[in-house]
Coordinates of C-alpha atoms and ligand atoms in Angstrom, one line a residue:
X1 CA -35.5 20.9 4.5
X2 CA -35.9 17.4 3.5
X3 CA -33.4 15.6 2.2
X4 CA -33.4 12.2 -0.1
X5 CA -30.8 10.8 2.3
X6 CA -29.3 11.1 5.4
X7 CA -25.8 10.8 4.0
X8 CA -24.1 10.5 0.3
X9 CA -21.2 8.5 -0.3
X10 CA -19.2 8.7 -3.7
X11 CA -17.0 5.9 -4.1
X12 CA -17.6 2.1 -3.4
X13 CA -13.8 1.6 -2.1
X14 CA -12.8 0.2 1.4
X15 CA -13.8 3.6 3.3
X16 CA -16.7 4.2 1.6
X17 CA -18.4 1.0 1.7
X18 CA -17.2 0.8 5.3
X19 CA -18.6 4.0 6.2
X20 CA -21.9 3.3 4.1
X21 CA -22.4 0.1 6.0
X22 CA -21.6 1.5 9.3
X23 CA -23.9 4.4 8.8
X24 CA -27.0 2.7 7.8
X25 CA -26.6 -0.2 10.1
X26 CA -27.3 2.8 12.8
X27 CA -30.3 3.8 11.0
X28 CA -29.3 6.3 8.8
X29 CA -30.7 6.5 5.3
X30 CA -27.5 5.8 3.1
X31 CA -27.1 5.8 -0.6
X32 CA -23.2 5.3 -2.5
X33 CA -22.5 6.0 -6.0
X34 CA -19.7 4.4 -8.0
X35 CA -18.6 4.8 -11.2
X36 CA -16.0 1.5 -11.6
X37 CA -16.2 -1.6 -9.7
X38 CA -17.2 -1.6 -6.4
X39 CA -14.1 -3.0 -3.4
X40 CA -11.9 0.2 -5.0
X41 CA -8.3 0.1 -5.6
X42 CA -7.6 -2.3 -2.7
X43 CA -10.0 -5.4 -4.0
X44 CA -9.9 -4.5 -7.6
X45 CA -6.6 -3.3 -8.5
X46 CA -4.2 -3.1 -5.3
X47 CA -3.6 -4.4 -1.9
X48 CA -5.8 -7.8 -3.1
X49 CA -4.8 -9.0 -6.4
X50 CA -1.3 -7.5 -5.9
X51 CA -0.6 -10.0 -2.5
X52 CA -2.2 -13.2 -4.6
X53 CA 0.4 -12.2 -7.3
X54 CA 3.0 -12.4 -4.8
X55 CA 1.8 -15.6 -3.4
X56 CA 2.1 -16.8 -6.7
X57 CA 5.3 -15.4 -7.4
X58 CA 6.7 -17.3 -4.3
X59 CA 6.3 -21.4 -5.6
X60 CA 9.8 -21.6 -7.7
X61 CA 11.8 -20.5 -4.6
X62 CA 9.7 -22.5 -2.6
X63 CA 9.9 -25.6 -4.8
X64 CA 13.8 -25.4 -5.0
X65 CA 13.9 -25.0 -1.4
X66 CA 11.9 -28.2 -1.2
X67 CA 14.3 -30.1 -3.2
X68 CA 17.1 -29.0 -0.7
X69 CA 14.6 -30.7 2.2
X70 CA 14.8 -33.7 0.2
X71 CA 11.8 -33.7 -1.4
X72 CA 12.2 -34.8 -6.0
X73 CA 10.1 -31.9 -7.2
X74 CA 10.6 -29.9 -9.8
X75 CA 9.1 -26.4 -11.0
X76 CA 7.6 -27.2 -14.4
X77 CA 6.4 -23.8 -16.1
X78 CA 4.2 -20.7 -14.7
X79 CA 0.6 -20.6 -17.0
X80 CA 0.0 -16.6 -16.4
X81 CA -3.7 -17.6 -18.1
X82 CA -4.9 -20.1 -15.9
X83 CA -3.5 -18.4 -12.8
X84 CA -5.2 -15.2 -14.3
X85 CA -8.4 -16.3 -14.5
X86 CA -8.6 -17.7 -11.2
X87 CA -7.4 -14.0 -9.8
X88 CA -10.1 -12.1 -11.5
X89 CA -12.9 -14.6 -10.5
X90 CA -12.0 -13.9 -7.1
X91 CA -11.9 -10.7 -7.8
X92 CA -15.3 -10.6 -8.9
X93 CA -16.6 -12.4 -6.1
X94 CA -15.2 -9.7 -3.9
X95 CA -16.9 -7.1 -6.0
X96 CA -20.3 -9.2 -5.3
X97 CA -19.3 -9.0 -1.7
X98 CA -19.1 -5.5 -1.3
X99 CA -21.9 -5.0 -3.5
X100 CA -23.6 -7.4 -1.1
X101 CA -22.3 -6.0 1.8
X102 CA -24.7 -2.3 0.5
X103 CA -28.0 -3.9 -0.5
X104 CA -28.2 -6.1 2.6
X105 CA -28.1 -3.5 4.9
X106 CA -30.4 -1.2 2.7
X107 CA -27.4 1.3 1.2
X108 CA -29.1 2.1 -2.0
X109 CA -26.3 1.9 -4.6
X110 CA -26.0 4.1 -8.3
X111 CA -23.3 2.6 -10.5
X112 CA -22.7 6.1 -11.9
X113 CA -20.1 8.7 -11.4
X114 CA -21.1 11.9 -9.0
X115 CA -20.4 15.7 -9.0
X116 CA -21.2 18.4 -5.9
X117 CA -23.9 20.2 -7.2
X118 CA -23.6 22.2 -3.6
X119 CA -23.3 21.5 -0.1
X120 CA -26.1 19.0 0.1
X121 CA -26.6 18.2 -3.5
X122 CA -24.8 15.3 -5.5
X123 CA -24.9 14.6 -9.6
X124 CA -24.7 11.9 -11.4
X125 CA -23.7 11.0 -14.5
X126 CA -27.1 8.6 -15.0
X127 CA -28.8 12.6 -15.1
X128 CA -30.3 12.3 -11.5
X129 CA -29.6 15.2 -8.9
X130 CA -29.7 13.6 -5.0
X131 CA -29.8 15.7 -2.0
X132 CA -28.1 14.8 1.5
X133 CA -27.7 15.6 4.7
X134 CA -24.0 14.8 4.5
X135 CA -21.6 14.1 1.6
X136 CA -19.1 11.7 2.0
X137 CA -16.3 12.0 -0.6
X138 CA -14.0 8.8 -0.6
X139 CA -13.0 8.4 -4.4
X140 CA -9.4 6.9 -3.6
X141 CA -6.3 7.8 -5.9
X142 CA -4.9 7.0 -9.3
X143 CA -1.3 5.9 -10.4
X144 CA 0.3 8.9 -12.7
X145 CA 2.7 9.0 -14.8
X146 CA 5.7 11.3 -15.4
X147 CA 5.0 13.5 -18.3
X148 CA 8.0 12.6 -20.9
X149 CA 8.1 11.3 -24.6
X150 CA 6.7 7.8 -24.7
X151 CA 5.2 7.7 -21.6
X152 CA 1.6 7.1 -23.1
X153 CA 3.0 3.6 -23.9
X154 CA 4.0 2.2 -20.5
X155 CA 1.9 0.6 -18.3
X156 CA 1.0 1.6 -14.6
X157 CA -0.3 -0.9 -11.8
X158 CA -3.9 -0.5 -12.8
X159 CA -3.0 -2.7 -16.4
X160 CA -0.6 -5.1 -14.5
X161 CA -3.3 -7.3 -13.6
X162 CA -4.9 -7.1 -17.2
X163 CA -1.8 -7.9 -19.5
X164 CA -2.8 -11.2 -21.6
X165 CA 0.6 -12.4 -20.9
X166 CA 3.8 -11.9 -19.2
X167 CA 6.5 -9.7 -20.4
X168 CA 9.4 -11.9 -21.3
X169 CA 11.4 -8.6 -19.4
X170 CA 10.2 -5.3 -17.9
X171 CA 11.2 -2.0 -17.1
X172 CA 9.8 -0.4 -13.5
X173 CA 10.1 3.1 -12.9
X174 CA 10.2 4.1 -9.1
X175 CA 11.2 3.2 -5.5
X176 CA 8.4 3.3 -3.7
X177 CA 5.8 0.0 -2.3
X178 CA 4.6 -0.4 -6.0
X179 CA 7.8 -0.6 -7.8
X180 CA 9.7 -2.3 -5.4
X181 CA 6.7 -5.0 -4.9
X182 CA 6.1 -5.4 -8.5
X183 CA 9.7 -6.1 -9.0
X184 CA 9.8 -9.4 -6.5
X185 CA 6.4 -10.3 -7.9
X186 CA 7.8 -10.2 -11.6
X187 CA 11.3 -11.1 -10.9
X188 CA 9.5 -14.5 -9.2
X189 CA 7.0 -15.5 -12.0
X190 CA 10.3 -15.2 -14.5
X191 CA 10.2 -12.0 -15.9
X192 CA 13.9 -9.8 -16.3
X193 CA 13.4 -7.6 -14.0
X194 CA 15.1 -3.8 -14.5
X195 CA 14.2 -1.1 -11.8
X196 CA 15.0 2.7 -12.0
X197 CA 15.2 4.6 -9.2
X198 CA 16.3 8.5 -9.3
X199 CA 17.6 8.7 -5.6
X200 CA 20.1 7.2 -3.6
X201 CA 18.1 4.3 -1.9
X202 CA 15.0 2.7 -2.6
X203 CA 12.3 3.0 -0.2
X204 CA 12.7 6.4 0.8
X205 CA 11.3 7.7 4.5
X206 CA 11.8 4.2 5.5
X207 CA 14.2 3.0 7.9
X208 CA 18.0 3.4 6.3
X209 CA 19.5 0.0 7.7
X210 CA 16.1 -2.0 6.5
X211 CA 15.3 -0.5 3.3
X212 CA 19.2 -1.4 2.6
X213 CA 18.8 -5.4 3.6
X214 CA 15.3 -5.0 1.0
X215 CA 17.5 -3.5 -1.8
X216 CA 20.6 -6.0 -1.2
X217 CA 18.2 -8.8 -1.4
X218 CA 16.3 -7.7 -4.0
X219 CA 19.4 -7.5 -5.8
X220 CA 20.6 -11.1 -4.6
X221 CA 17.4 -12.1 -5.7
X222 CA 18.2 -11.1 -9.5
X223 CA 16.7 -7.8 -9.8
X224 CA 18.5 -5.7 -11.9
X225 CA 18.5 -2.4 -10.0
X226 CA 20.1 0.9 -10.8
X227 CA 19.8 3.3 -8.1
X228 CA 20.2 7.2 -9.0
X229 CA 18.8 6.8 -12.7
X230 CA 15.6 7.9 -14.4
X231 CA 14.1 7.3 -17.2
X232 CA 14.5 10.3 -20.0
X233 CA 12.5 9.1 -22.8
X234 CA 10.9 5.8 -24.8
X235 CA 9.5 4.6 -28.0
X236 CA 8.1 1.8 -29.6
X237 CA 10.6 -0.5 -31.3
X238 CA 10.0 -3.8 -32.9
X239 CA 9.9 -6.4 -30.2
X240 CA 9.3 -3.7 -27.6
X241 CA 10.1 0.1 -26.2
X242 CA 13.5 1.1 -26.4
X243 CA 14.2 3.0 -23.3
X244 CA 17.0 5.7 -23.1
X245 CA 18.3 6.6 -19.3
X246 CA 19.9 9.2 -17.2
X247 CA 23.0 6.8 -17.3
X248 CA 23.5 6.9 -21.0
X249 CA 22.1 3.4 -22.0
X250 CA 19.5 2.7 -24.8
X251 CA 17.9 -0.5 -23.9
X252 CA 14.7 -2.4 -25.5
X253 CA 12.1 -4.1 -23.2
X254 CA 8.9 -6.0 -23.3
X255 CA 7.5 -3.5 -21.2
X256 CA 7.5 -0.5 -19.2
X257 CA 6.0 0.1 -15.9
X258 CA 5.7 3.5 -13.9
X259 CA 4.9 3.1 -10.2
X260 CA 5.9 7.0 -9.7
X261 CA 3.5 7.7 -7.2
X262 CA -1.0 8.1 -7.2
X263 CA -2.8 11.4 -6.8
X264 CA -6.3 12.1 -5.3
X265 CA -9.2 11.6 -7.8
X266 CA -10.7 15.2 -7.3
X267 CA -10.7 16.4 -10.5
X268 CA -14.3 17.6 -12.4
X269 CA -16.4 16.7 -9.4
X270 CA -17.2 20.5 -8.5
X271 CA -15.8 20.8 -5.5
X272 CA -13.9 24.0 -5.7
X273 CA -16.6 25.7 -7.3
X274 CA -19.2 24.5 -4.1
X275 CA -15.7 26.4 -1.5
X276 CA -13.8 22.8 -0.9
X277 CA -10.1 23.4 -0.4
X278 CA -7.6 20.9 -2.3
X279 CA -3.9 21.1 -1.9
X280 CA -1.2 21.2 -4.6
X281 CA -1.7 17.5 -5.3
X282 CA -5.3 17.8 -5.1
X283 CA -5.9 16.4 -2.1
X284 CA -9.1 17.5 -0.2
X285 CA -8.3 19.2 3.0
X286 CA -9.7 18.2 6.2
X287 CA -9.6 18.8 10.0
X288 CA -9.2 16.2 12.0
X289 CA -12.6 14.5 11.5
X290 CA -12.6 14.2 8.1
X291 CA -14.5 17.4 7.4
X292 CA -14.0 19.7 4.9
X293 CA -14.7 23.4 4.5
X294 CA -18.0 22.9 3.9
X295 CA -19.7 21.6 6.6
X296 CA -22.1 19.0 5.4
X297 CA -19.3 17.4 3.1
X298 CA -16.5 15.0 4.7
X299 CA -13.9 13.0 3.0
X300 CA -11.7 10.1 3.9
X301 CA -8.9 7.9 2.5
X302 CA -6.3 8.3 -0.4
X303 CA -8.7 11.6 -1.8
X304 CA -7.2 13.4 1.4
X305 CA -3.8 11.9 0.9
X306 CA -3.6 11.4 4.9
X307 CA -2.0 7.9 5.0
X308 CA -3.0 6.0 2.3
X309 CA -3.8 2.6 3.4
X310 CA -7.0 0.6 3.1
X311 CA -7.4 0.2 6.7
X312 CA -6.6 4.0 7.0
X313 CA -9.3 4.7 5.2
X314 CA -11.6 2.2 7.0
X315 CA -10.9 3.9 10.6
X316 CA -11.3 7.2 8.8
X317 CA -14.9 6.3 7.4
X318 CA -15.7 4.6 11.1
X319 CA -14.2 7.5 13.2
X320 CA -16.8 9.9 10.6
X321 CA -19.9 7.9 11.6
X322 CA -19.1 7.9 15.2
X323 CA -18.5 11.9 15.0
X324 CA -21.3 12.9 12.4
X325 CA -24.0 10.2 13.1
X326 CA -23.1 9.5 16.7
X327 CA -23.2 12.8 18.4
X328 CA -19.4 11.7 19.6
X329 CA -16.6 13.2 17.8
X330 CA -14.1 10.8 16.8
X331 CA -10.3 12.6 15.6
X332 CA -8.4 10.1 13.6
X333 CA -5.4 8.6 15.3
X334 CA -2.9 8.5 12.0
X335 CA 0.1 8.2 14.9
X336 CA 2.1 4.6 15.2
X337 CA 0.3 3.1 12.0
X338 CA 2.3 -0.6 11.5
X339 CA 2.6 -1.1 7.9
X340 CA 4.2 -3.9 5.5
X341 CA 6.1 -3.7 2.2
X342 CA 5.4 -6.7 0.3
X343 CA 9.0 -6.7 -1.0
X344 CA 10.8 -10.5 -1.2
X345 CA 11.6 -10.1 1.8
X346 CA 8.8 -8.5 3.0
X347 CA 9.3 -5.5 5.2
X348 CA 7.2 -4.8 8.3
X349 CA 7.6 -1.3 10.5
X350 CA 5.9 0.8 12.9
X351 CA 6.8 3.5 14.2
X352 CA 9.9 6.1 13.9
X353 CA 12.6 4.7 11.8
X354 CA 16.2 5.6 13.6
X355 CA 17.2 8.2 11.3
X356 CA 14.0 9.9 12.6
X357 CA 14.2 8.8 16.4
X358 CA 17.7 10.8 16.4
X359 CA 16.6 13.5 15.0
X360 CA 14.4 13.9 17.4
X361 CA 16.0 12.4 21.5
X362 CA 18.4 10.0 22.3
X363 CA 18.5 7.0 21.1
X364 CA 19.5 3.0 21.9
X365 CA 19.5 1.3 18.7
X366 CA 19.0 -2.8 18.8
X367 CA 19.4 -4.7 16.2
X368 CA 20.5 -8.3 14.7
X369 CA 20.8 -9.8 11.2
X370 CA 21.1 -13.6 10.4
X371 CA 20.5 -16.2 8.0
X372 CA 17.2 -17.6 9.1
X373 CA 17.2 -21.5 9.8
X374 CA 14.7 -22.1 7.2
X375 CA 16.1 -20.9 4.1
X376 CA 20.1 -21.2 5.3
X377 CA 18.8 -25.1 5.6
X378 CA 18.3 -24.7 1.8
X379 CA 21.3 -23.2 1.4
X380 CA 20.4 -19.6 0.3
X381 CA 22.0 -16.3 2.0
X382 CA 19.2 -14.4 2.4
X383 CA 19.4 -12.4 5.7
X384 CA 16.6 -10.9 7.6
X385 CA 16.8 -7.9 10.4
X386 CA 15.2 -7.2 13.6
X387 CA 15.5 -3.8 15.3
X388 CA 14.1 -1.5 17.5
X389 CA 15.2 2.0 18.5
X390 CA 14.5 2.8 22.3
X391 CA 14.2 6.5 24.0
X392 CA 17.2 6.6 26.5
X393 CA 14.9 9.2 28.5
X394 CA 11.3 7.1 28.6
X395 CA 12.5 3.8 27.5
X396 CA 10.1 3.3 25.3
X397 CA 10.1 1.3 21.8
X398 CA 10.2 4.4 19.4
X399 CA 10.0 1.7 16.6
X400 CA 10.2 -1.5 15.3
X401 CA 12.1 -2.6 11.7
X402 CA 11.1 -5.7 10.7
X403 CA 13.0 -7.7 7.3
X404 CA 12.1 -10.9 6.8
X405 CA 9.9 -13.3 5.5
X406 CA 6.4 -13.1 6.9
X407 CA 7.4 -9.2 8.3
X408 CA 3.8 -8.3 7.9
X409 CA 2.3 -10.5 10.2
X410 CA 4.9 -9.7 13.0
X411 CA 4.6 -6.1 12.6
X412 CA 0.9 -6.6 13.2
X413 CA 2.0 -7.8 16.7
X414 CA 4.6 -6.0 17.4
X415 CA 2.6 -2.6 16.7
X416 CA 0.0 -3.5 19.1
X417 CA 2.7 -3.8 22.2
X418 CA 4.7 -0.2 20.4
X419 CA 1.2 1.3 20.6
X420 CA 0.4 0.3 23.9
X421 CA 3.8 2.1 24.9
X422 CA 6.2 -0.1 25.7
X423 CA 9.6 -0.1 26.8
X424 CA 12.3 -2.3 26.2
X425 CA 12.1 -3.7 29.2
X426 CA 8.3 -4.7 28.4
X427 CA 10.3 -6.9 25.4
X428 CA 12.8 -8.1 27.3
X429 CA 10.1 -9.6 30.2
X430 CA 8.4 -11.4 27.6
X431 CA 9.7 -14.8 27.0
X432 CA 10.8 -15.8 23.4
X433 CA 9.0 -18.7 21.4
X434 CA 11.4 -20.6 19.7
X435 CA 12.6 -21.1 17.1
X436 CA 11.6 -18.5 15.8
X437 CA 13.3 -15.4 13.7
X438 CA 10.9 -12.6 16.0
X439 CA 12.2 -13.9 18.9
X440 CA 15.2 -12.2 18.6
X441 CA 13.1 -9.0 19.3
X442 CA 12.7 -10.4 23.1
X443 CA 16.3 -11.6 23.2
X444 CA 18.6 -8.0 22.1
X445 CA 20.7 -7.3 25.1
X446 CA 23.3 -4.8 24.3
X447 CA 22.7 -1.9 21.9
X448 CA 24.6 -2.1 18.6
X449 CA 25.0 2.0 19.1
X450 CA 23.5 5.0 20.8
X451 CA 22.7 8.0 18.6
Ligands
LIG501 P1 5.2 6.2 -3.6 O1 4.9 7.6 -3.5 O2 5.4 5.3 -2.5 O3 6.5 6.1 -4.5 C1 6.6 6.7 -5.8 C2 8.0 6.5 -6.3 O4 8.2 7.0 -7.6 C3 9.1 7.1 -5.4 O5 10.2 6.2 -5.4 C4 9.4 8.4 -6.2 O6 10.7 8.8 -6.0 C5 9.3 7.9 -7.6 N1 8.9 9.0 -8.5 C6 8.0 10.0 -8.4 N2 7.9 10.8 -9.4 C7 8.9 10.3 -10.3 C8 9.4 10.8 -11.5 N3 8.8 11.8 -12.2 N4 10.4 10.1 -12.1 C9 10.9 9.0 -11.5 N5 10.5 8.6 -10.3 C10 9.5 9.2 -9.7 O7 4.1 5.7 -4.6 P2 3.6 4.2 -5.1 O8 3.0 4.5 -6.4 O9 4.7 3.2 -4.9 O10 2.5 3.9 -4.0 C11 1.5 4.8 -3.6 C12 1.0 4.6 -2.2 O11 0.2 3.5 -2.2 C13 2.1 4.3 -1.2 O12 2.7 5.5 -0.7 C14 1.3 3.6 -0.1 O13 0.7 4.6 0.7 C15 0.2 2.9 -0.9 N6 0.6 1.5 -1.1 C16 0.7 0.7 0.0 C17 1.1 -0.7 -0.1 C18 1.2 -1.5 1.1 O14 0.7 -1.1 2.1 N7 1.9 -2.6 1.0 C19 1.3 -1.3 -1.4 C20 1.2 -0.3 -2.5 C21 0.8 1.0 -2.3 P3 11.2 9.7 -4.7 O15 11.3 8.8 -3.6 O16 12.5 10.3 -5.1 O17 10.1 10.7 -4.5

């Protein structure tokens, strides 16, 4: 049978582009459908405008800091509108990148939003029916929010980029990479900064000792955090939402934010009636490459809620082109994945955190934490932390904690050397740069404990 293309894609996000490109820079005939803006949640309404936000959100601390180095500067005021215009025209050049990025290598392209017709057949919403050899489904995720009076008020991360100006305070639900971002982005561009969090610790499945140096600073930093509280209800109020807690308080703010977690976007696009399996959130289930229950269909990133990351997704979307167009199956390799929080400080990690590691062998824990030069010359008490947890038995670096600022570019590093398997003697041959704060991850001789 012939088909219109050699392979479907729905969604124009960081996988699907990737594996669209990818695909027909081999040959095959490729077309993508999306039904937003193309560059997905990471260029449009994530990972990209989120980390400009937070390089914005950096300058006051920076300029006070610059006063203590002797420089006569002073802060002046923070114009949301100008800096918000600049953000979203780089955010639509990025979306005439990727778009860009399609038509030059000859992915034909339908701003629409698709269905599964069947196993080789795609909808769209434009009234066209396309047939392919292979379906790609990569339509990302969505923030959601808890289902309690009020909530159709609050905002999510999707409208934090949108908001004509700045809460004078703000009210964010959640402990997770959104929440706990969003509060060190707001809490810098001036905002009064409340965060809810239902369980004990913020930053839950991460490392205990670093997500506690986060918390503390964020704290330090003037967060107002209340740990083991939830929101119960909200309503409009002059001036605001009045807010009432778990905790007993009734407090009005500006705004409210949930960042309680994103689900797959599966829904209404056929694909239970066509035999494709979704789990309890949604999710499409997979095998290893990417394929579903139905042969001819595959999906990758946050729709399979795998690891949702953007360069997940991309090594999802390459690792199906190598196995479906390639003739060389590719299984994704979701183990020792280095990620970073972009908390103030940021957080960096790869690998098992040490709460894990002893559950599982045992353990050499290394770790320091210090005042680094720069800002203890300016006089602040922020801290930063550098661990690793070692195997007693092989040696090797289980994993690698990282607080501090710029934690996201050393975790990058340090994940390549954890990934390559090395031991803690690998660290120890390798000769510090200083002065540095990651040197200290060459320069650990004694474990604080063993576990
Ligand atoms: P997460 O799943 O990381 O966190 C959700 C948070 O909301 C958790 O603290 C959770 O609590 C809490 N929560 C869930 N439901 C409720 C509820 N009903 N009431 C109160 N609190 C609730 O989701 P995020 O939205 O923060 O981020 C989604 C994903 O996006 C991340 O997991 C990550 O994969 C990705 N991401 C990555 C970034 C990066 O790489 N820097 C940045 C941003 C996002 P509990 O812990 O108790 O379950």
């Amino acid at each position: 049978m012939a088909f219109d293309y050699d392979l479907f894609v729905i969604g124009g996000g960081s996988g699907g582009v990737r594996a669209a490109r990818v695909a027909a820079q081999g040959g095959a005939k490729v077309a993508l459908a999306e039904e937003d803006r193309y560059g997905g949640t990471c260029v449009i309404r994530g990972c990209v405008p989120k980390k400009l936000m937070v390089f914005a959100s950096e300058f006051p601390n920076a300029i006070a800091d610059a006063a203590e180095y002797g420089w006569a500067v002073h802060a002046g005021g923070f114009d949301w509108s100008a800096f918000q215009g600049k953000l979203h025209a780089e955010l639509d050049r990025l979306e005439g990148v990727y778009r860009n990025i399609l038509s030059s290598n000859g992915v034909e392209t339908f701003d629409a939003r698709a269905k599964l017709a069947d196993a080789h057949t795609v909808s769209l919403s434009t009234g066209e029916t396309k047939t392919a050899k292979h379906i790609l489904i990569a339509s990302g995720g969505r923030p959601v929010k808890p289902d309690l009076p009020g909530a159709e008020h609050a905002i999510t991360s999707n409208e934090i980029f949108h908001l004509t100006e700045l809460p004078k305070s703000i009210l964010i639900i959640g402990g997770g990479y959104i929440a706990c971002e969003f509060a060190g982005i707001l809490n810098g561009l001036g905002v009064a900064v409340t965060q809810f969090y239902r369980g004990a610790q913020i930053l839950r499945g991460f490392d205990e000792e670093a997500r506690g140096l986060v918390s503390d600073e964020m704290i330090q930093n003037g967060i107002n955090l209340h740990l083991g509280t939830n929101i119960l209800e909200m309503s409009p109020v002059d001036g605001g939402y009045k807010v009432k807690a778990t905790n007993g308080t009734e407090e009005v703010y500006d705004q409210v934010m949930f960042a309680t977690g994103r689900v797959p976007n599966s829904d209404d696009m056929g694909l239970e009636d066509i035999g494709i399996k979704l789990g309890r959130k949604g999710q499409i289930e997979v095998d290893e490459y990417s394929q579903t229950a139905i042969p001819s269909v595959y999906a990758i990133g946050d729709v399979t809620d795998r690891v949702n990351l953007t360069p997940v997704a991309i090594r999802e979307g390459m690792a199906f082109v190598e196995t479906v167009f390639n003739a060389n199956p590719t299984p994704v390799d979701h183990d020792l994945i280095p990620t970073a929080i972009f908390t103030q400080p940021e957080m960096g990690t790869v690998g098992l955190s040490e709460e894990e590691a002893r559950d599982q062998e045992p353990i050499e824990v290394y770790a320091t934490s210090f005042k680094p030069m720069q800002q203890a010359f300016a006089g602040r008490s922020d801290r930063v932390l550098m661990k690793l947890i070692v195997s007693q038995a092989t040696r090797k670096v289980l994993g690698c904690h990282i607080v501090a600022p710029g934690a996201g570019e050393m975790i990058q590093l340090a994940g390549i050397a954890v990934k390559m398997g090395a031991t803690k003697e690998d660290f120890d041959r390798t000769c510090a740069v200083h002065p540095t704060m990651s040197e200290e991850l060459v320069t650990m001789k004694t474990p604080v404990r063993t576990a």
